[in-house]
XYZ file of C-alpha atoms in Angstrom:
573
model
C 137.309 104.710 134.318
C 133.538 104.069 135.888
C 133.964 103.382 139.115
C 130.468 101.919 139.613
C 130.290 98.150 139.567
C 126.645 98.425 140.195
C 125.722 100.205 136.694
C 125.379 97.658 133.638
C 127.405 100.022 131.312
C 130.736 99.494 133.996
C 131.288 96.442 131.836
C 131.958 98.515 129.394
C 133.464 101.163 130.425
C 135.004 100.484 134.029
C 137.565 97.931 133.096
C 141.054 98.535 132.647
C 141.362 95.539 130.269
C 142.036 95.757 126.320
C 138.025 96.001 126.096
C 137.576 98.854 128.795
C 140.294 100.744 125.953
C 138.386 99.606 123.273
C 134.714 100.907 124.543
C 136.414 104.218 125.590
C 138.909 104.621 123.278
C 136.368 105.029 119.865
C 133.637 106.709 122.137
C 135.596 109.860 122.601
C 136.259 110.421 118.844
C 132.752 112.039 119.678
C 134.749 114.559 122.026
C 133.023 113.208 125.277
C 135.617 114.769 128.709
C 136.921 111.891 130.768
C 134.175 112.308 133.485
C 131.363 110.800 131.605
C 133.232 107.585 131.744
C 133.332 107.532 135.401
C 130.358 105.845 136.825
C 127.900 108.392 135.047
C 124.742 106.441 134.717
C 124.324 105.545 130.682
C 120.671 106.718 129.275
C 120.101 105.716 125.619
C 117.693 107.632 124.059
C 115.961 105.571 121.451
C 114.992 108.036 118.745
C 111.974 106.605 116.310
C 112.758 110.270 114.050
C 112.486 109.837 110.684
C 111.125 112.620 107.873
C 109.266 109.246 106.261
C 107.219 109.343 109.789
C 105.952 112.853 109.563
C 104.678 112.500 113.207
C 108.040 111.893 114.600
C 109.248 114.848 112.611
C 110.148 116.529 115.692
C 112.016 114.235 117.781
C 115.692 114.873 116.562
C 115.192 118.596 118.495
C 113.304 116.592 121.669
C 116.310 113.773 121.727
C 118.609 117.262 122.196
C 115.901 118.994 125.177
C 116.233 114.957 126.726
C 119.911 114.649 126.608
C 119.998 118.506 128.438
C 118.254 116.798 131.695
C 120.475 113.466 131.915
C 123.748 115.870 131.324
C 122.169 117.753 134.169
C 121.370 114.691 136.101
C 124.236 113.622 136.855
C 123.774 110.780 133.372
C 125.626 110.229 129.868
C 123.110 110.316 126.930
C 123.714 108.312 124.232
C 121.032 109.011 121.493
C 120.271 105.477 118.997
C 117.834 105.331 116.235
C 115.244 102.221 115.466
C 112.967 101.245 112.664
C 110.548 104.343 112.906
C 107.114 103.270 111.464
C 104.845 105.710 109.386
C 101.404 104.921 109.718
C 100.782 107.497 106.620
C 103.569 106.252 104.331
C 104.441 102.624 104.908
C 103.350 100.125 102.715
C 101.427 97.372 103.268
C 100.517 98.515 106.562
C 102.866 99.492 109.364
C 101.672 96.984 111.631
C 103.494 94.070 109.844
C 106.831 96.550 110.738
C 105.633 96.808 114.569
C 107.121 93.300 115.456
C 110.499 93.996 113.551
C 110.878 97.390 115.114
C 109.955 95.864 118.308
C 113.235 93.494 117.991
C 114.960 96.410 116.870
C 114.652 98.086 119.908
C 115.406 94.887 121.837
C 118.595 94.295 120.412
C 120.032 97.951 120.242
C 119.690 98.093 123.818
C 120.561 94.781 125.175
C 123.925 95.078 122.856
C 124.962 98.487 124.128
C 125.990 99.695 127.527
C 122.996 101.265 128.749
C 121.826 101.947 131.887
C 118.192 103.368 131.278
C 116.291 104.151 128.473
C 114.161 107.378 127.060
C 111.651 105.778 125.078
C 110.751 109.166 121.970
C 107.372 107.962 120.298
C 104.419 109.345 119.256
C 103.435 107.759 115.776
C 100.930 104.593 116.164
C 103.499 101.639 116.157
C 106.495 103.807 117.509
C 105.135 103.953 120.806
C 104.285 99.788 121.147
C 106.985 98.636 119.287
C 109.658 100.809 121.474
C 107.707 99.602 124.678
C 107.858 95.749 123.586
C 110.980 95.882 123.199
C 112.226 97.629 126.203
C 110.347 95.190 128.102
C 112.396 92.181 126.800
C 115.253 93.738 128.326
C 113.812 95.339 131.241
C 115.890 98.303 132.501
C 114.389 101.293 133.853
C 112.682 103.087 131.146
C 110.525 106.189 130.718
C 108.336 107.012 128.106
C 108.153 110.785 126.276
C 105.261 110.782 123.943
C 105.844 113.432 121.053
C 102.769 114.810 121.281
C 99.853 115.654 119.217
C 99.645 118.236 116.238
C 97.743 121.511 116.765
C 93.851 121.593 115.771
C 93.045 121.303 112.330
C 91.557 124.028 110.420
C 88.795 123.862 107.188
C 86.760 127.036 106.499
C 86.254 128.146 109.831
C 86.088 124.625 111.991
C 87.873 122.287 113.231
C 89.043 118.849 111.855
C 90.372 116.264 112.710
C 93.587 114.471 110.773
C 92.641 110.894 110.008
C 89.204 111.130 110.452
C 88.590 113.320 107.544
C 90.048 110.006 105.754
C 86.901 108.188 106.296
C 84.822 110.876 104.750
C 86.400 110.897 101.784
C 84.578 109.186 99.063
C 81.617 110.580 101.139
C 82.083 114.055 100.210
C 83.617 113.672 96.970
C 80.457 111.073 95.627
C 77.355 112.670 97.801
C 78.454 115.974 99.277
C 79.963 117.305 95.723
C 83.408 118.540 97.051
C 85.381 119.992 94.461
C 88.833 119.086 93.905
C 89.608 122.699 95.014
C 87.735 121.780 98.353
C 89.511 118.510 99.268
C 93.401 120.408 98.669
C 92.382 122.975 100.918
C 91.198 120.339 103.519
C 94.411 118.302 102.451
C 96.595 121.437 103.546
C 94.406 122.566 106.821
C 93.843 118.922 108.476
C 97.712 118.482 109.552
C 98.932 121.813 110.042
C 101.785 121.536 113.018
C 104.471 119.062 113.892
C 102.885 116.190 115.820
C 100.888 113.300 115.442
C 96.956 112.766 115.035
C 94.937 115.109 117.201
C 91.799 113.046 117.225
C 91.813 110.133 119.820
C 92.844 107.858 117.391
C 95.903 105.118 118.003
C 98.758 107.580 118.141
C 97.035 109.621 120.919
C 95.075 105.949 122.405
C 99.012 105.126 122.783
C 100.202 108.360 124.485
C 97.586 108.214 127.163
C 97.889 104.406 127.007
C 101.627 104.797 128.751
C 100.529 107.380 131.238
C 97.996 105.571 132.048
C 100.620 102.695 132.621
C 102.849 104.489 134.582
C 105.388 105.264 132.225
C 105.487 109.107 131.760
C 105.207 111.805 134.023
C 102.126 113.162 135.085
C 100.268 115.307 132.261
C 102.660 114.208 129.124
C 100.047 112.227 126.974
C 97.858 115.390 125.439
C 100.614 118.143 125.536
C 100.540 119.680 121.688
C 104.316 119.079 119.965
C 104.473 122.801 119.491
C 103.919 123.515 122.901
C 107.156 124.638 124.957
C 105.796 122.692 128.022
C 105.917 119.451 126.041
C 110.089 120.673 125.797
C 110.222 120.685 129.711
C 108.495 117.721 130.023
C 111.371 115.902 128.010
C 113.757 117.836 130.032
C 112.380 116.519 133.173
C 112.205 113.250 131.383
C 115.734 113.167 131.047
C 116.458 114.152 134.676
C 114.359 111.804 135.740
C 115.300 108.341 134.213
C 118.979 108.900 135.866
C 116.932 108.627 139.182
C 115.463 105.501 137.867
C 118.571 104.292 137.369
C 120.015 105.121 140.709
C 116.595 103.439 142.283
C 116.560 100.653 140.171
C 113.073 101.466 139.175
C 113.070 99.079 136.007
C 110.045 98.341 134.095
C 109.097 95.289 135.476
C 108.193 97.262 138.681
C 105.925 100.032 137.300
C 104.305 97.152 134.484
C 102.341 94.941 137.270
C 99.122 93.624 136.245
C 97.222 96.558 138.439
C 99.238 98.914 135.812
C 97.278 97.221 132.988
C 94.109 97.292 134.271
C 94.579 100.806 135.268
C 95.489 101.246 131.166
C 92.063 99.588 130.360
C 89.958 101.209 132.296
C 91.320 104.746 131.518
C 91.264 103.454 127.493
C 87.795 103.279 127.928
C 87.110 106.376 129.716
C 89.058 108.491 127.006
C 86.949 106.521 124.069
C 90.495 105.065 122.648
C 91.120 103.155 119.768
C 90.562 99.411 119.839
C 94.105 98.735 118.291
C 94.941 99.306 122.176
C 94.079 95.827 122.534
C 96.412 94.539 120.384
C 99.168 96.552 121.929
C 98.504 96.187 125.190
C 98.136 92.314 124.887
C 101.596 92.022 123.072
C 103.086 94.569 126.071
C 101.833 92.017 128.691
C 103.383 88.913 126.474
C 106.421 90.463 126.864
C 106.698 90.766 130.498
C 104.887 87.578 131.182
C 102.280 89.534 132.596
C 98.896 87.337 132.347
C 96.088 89.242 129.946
C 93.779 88.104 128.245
C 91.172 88.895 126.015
C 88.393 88.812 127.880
C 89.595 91.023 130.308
C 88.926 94.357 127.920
C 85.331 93.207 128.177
C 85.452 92.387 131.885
C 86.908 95.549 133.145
C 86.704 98.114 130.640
C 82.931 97.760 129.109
C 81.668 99.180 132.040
C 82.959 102.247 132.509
C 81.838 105.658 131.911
C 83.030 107.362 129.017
C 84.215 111.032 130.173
C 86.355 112.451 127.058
C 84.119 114.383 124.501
C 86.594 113.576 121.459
C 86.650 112.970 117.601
C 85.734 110.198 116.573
C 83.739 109.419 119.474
C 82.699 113.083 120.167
C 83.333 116.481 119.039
C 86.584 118.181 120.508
C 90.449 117.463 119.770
C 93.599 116.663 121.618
C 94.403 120.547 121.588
C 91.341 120.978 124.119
C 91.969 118.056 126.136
C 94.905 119.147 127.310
C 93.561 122.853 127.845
C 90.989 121.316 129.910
C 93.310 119.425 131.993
C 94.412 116.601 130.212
C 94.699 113.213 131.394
C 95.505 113.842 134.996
C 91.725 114.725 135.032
C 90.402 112.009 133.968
C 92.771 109.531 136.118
C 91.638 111.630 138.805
C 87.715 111.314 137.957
C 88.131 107.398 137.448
C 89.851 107.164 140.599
C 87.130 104.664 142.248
C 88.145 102.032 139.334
C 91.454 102.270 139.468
C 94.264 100.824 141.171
C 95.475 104.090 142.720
C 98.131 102.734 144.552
C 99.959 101.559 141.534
C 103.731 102.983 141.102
C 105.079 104.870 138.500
C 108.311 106.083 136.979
C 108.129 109.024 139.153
C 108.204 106.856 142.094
C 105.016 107.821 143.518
C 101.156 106.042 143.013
C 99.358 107.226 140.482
C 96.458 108.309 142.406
C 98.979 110.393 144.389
C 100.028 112.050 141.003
C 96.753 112.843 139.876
C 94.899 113.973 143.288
C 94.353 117.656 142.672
C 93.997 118.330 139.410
C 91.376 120.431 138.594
C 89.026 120.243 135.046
C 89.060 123.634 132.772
C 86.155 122.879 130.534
C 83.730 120.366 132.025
C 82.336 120.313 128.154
C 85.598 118.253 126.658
C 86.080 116.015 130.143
C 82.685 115.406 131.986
C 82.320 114.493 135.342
C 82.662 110.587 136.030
C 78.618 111.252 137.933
C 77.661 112.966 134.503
C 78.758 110.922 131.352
C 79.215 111.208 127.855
C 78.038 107.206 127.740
C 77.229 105.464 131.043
C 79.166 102.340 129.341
C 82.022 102.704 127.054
C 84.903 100.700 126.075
C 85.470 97.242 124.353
C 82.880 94.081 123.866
C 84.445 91.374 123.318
C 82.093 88.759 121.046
C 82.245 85.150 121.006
C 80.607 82.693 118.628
C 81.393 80.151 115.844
C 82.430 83.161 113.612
C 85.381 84.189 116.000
C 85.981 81.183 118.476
C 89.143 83.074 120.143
C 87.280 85.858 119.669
C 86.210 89.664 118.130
C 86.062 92.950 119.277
C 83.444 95.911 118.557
C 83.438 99.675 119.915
C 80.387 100.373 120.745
C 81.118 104.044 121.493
C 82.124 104.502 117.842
C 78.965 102.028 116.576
C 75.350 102.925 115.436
C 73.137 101.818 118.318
C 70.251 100.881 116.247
C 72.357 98.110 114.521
C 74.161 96.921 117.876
C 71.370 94.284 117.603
C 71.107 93.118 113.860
C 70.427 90.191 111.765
C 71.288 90.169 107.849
C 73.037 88.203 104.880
C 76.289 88.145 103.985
C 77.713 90.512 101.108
C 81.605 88.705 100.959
C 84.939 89.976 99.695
C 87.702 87.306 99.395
C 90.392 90.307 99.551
C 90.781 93.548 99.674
C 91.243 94.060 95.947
C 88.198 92.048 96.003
C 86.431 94.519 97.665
C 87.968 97.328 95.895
C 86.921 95.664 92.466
C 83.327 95.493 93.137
C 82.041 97.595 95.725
C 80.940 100.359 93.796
C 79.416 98.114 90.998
C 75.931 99.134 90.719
C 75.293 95.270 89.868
C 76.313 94.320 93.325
C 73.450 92.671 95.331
C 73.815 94.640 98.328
C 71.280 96.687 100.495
C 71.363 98.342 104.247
C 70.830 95.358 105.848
C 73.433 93.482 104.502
C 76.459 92.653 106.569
C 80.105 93.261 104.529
C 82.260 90.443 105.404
C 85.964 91.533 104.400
C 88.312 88.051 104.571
C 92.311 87.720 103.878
C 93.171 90.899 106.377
C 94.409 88.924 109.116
C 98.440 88.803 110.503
C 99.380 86.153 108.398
C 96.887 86.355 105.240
C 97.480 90.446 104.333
C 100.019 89.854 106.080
C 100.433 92.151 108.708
C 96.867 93.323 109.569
C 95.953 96.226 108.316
C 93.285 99.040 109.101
C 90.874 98.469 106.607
C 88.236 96.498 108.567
C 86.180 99.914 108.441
C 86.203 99.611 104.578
C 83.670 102.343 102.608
C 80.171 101.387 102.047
C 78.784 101.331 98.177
C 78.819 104.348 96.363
C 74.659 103.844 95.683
C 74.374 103.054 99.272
C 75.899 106.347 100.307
C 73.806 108.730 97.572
C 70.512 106.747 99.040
C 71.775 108.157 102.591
C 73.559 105.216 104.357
C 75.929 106.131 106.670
C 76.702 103.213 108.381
C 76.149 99.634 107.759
C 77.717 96.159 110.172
C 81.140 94.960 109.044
C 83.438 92.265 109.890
C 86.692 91.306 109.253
C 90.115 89.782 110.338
C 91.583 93.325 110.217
C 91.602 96.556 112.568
C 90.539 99.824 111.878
C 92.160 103.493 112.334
C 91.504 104.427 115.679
C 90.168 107.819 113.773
C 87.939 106.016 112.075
C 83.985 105.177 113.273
C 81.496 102.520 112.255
C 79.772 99.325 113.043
C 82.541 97.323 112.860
C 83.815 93.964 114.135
C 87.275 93.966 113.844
C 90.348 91.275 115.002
C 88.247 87.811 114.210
C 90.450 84.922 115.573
C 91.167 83.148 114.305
C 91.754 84.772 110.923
C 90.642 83.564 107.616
C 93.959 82.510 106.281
C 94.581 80.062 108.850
C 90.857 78.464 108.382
C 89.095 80.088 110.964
C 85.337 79.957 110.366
C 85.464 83.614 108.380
C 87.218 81.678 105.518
C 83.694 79.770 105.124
C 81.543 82.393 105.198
C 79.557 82.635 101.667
C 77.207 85.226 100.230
C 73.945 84.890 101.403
C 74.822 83.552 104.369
C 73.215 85.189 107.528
C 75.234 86.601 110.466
C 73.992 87.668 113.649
C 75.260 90.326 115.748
C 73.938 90.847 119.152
C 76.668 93.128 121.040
C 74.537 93.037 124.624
C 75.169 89.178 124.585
C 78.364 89.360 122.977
C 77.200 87.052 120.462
C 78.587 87.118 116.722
C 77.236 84.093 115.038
C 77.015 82.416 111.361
C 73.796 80.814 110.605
C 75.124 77.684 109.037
C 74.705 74.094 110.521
C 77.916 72.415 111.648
C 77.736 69.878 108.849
C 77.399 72.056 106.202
C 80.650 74.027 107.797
C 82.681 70.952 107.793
C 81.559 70.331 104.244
C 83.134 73.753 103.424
C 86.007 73.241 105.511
C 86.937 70.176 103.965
C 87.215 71.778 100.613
C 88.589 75.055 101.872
C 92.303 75.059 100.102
C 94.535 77.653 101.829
C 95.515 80.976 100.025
C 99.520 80.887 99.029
C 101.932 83.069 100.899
C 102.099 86.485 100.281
C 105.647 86.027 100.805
C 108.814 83.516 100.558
C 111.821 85.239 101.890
C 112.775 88.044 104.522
C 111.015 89.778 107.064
C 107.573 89.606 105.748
C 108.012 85.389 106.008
C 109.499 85.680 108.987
C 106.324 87.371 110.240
C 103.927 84.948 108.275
C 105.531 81.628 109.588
C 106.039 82.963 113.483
C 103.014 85.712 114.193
C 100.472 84.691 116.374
C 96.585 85.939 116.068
C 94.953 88.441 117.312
C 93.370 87.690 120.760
C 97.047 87.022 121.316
C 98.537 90.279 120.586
C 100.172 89.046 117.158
C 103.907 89.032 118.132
C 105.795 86.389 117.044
C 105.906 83.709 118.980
C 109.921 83.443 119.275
C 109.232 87.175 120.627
C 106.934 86.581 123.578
C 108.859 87.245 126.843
C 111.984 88.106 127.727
C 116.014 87.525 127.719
C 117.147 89.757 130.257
C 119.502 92.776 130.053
C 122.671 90.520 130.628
C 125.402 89.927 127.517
C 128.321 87.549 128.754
C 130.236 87.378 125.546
C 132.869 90.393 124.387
C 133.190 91.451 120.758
C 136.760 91.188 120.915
């Protein structure tokens, strides 16, 4: 029996009561020796594998390289599996699964008699979902990204998976691929195990957590194929028993200098702006105070240093041959918190100290920018009174300033109906408004926000053209987009009134995103606004309608935000 009253799993399994026999007795049908029940600290290793999340593909072999370092630790794995969330396969949008996986991971470990946790992500959601809900309980946790897939290959270049996506209709419409052309690109853009290359979400999220603290040094940009990423889970799994032993929960490593660290480094590696919504719904969780405005405040200043797709021309492949993230942590050093812990037990700045940079093409020198000012803008006005967000890195600078009317779509099959129409009174200066894309109205949010422009727009040469919505976009993706309106159409935020012909005006320097309609005539229009129906009346998906909050909030639910502890009083016997 565990001999260890201070580990959480001795209530489990260092009792000599009918439950001790219980917990014991069915646990070593799995032919675990009588040691590992004897104050062995308890990691669960909370697998997000699943061949219907081809990014995760890997992580059954990683949970098996993890549970080698606890065994040699001194720990007893115990591997679990949660709702694993495929951004290329889920329908309607994996983002309205985030929340649920989130409490999936919350419950599994709260109910079992763990003693640290190995988060295994890599996918877009699996990485924020895992973390939310490992902050609810709040137990020492480390974080082992699965890494990103190998370059992709077309004719002699690189490309990028995902961001080919966007160009889609483009080359099939104006650029006369050939069905022959788009298989081959089909088979060359995701050629390894791994997720997205490009610094879109999945790889945002990666360098998002070691950014946080929450990996060891150098994990985010390691390829999956690469056998250092398999000794980095090794070490992983060493280290989290040391956690354990320090008590070095989450709670400790997540302060609020841990999250402003993670902003300013999102910005200096041009990541995705569904960050924000992560990161907001990570802090919610711990009751850490963020807001908004504070991915404008501290991150639209800073330097952008990472020369990647979409926002530049390399891949993850090359960041990490030329150094990775530990170079650009160590460039950014005079706007960070370098003093800030993290699972390794030392500051981050201590980590990151003396790491030198292998191509000074992919990661510039903080003195020598890509962009002297890169990250998020956060816009206010009477289109988005909680708020919007725009990335200017990814954004055409001549329409960062812009003034034109409104071209609306009530939905997104809507939009789908008549975008191509030739009829459809639309020109270059027109601004696409895209409504019903919000949490609750899709529901769930989905990445459509940078929606294709008109087919006649593209053939005349328009590559880019302002567009706003209630919705986010792939972090692979580019444009002039304003994404994440709050609040969202279906819930009668101004963007439900909007009307074609109306004008909008964007002005990004002032953070300004404003609907040229007099109050009176919007309460006119909000008086006779009649909310859409439900997309949903039973399960999950109204669950999430009735209880998700918006977007400047992080849309959790609301019976979500916080925490209940690690603590379970009650026996199942």
């Amino acid at each position: 029996m565990a001999t260890d009253k201070k580990l959480r799993s001795y209530d489990w399994f260092g009792k000599s009561d009918k439950m001790g026999f219980v917990h014991r007795s069915w646990l070593r049908n799995q032919g675990y020796p009588d040691d590992y029940f004897k104050g062995r600290p308890v990691i669960g290793i909370c697998n997000t594998w699943s061949e219907l999340t081809p990014c995760n593909g890997h992580l059954r072999d990683f949970a098996e390289v993890v549970k080698r370092g606890v065994i040699e630790a001194g720990g007893f794995p115990l591997e679990f599996p949660v709702t694993s969330l495929g951004e290329t396969i889920m329908r309607p949008t994996t983002m309205l699964f985030r929340n649920l996986a989130a409490m999936d991971t919350e419950e599994s470990i709260r109910a079992n008699p763990l003693d640290g946790v190995v988060l295994l992500t890599g996918c877009d959601k699996t990485t924020p979902s895992t973390l939310m809900g490992a902050c609810s309980v709040d137990l020492p946790t480390i974080v082992v990204p699965g890494g990103p897939m190998l370059n992709g290959r077309y004719r002699g270049e690189c490309v990028g998976s995902g961001s080919f996506n966007w160009l889609h209709k483009e080359k099939q419409k104006v650029a006369n691929f050939s069905d022959a052309d788009i298989h081959e690109m089909e088979i060359g853009a995701a050629r390894s195990q791994g997720h997205c290359m490009t610094m879109g979400t999945a790889s945002t999220m990666a360098c998002m957590v070691e950014a946080l603290g929450l990996t060891l040094p150098g994990a985010a940009a390691i390829p999956a194929v690469d056998s250092r990423k398999k000794v980095m889970a090794q070490l992983s799994g060493r280290r989290i028993v040391e956690m354990v032993k320090e008590d070095l929960t989450l709670s400790k490593v997540l302060t609020r200098k841990a999250f402003e660290n993670a902003i300013v480094v999102n910005a200096a590696v041009g990541g995705s702006t569904n960050f924000i919504i992560h990161l907001l719904a990570i802090a919610g969780r711990l009751g850490v105070e963020l807001n908004l405005e504070d991915f404008d405040t501290i991150g639209s200043k800073i330097p952008l240093l990472v020369n990647l797709k979409p926002s530049g021309k390399y891949l993850m492949e090359d960041f990490y041959y030329a150094g990775g993230l530990p170079v650009v942590l160590k460039e950014m050093q005079q706007y960070l918190h370098n003093e800030a812990i993290t699972v390794n037990g030392r500051p981050i700045g201590e980590n990151n100290a003396e790491i030198p940079c292998y191509n000074n093409d992919v990661i510039v020198s903080v003195d020598a920018p890509l962009q002297k000012e890169a990250g998020i803008a956060v816009l206010k006005g009477n289109l988005c009174e909680n708020g919007a967000i725009i990335k200017p890195s990814a954004a055409s600078p001549e329409l960062m300033k812009h003034h034109g009317r409104a071209v609306v779509f009530e939905t997104i099959e809507d939009y789908h109906a008549r975008i191509d129409d030739p009829e459809l009174d639309i020109d270059e200066t027109c601004v696409i408004v895209l409504k019903g894309v919000g949490p609750k109205g899709y529901p769930g949010m989905p990445e459509v926000g940078n929606v294709d422009l008109p087919e006649k727009l593209l053939r005349k040469g328009v590559r880019d053209m302002v567009r706003i919505s209630d919705g986010r976009m792939s972090g692979t993706a580019a444009g002039t987009v304003v994404l994440h309106v709050s609040p969202e159409s279906a819930v009668g935020g101004t963007l439900a009134l909007v009307m074609d012909g109306d004008m909008i005006e964007l002005d990004v320097a002032n953070r300004r995103l404003h609907l040229d309609v007099s109050e009176e005539e919007l309460q006119k229009r909000r008086a006779a606004w009649i909310p859409p129906a439900p997309m949903a009346a039973r399960g999950y998906v109204r669950i999430h309608i009735e209880h998700v909050q918006q977007a400047h909030l992080g849309a959790d639910l609301d019976v979500l935000r916080g925490g209940s502890g690690s603590e379970v009083t009650r026996d199942l016997h």
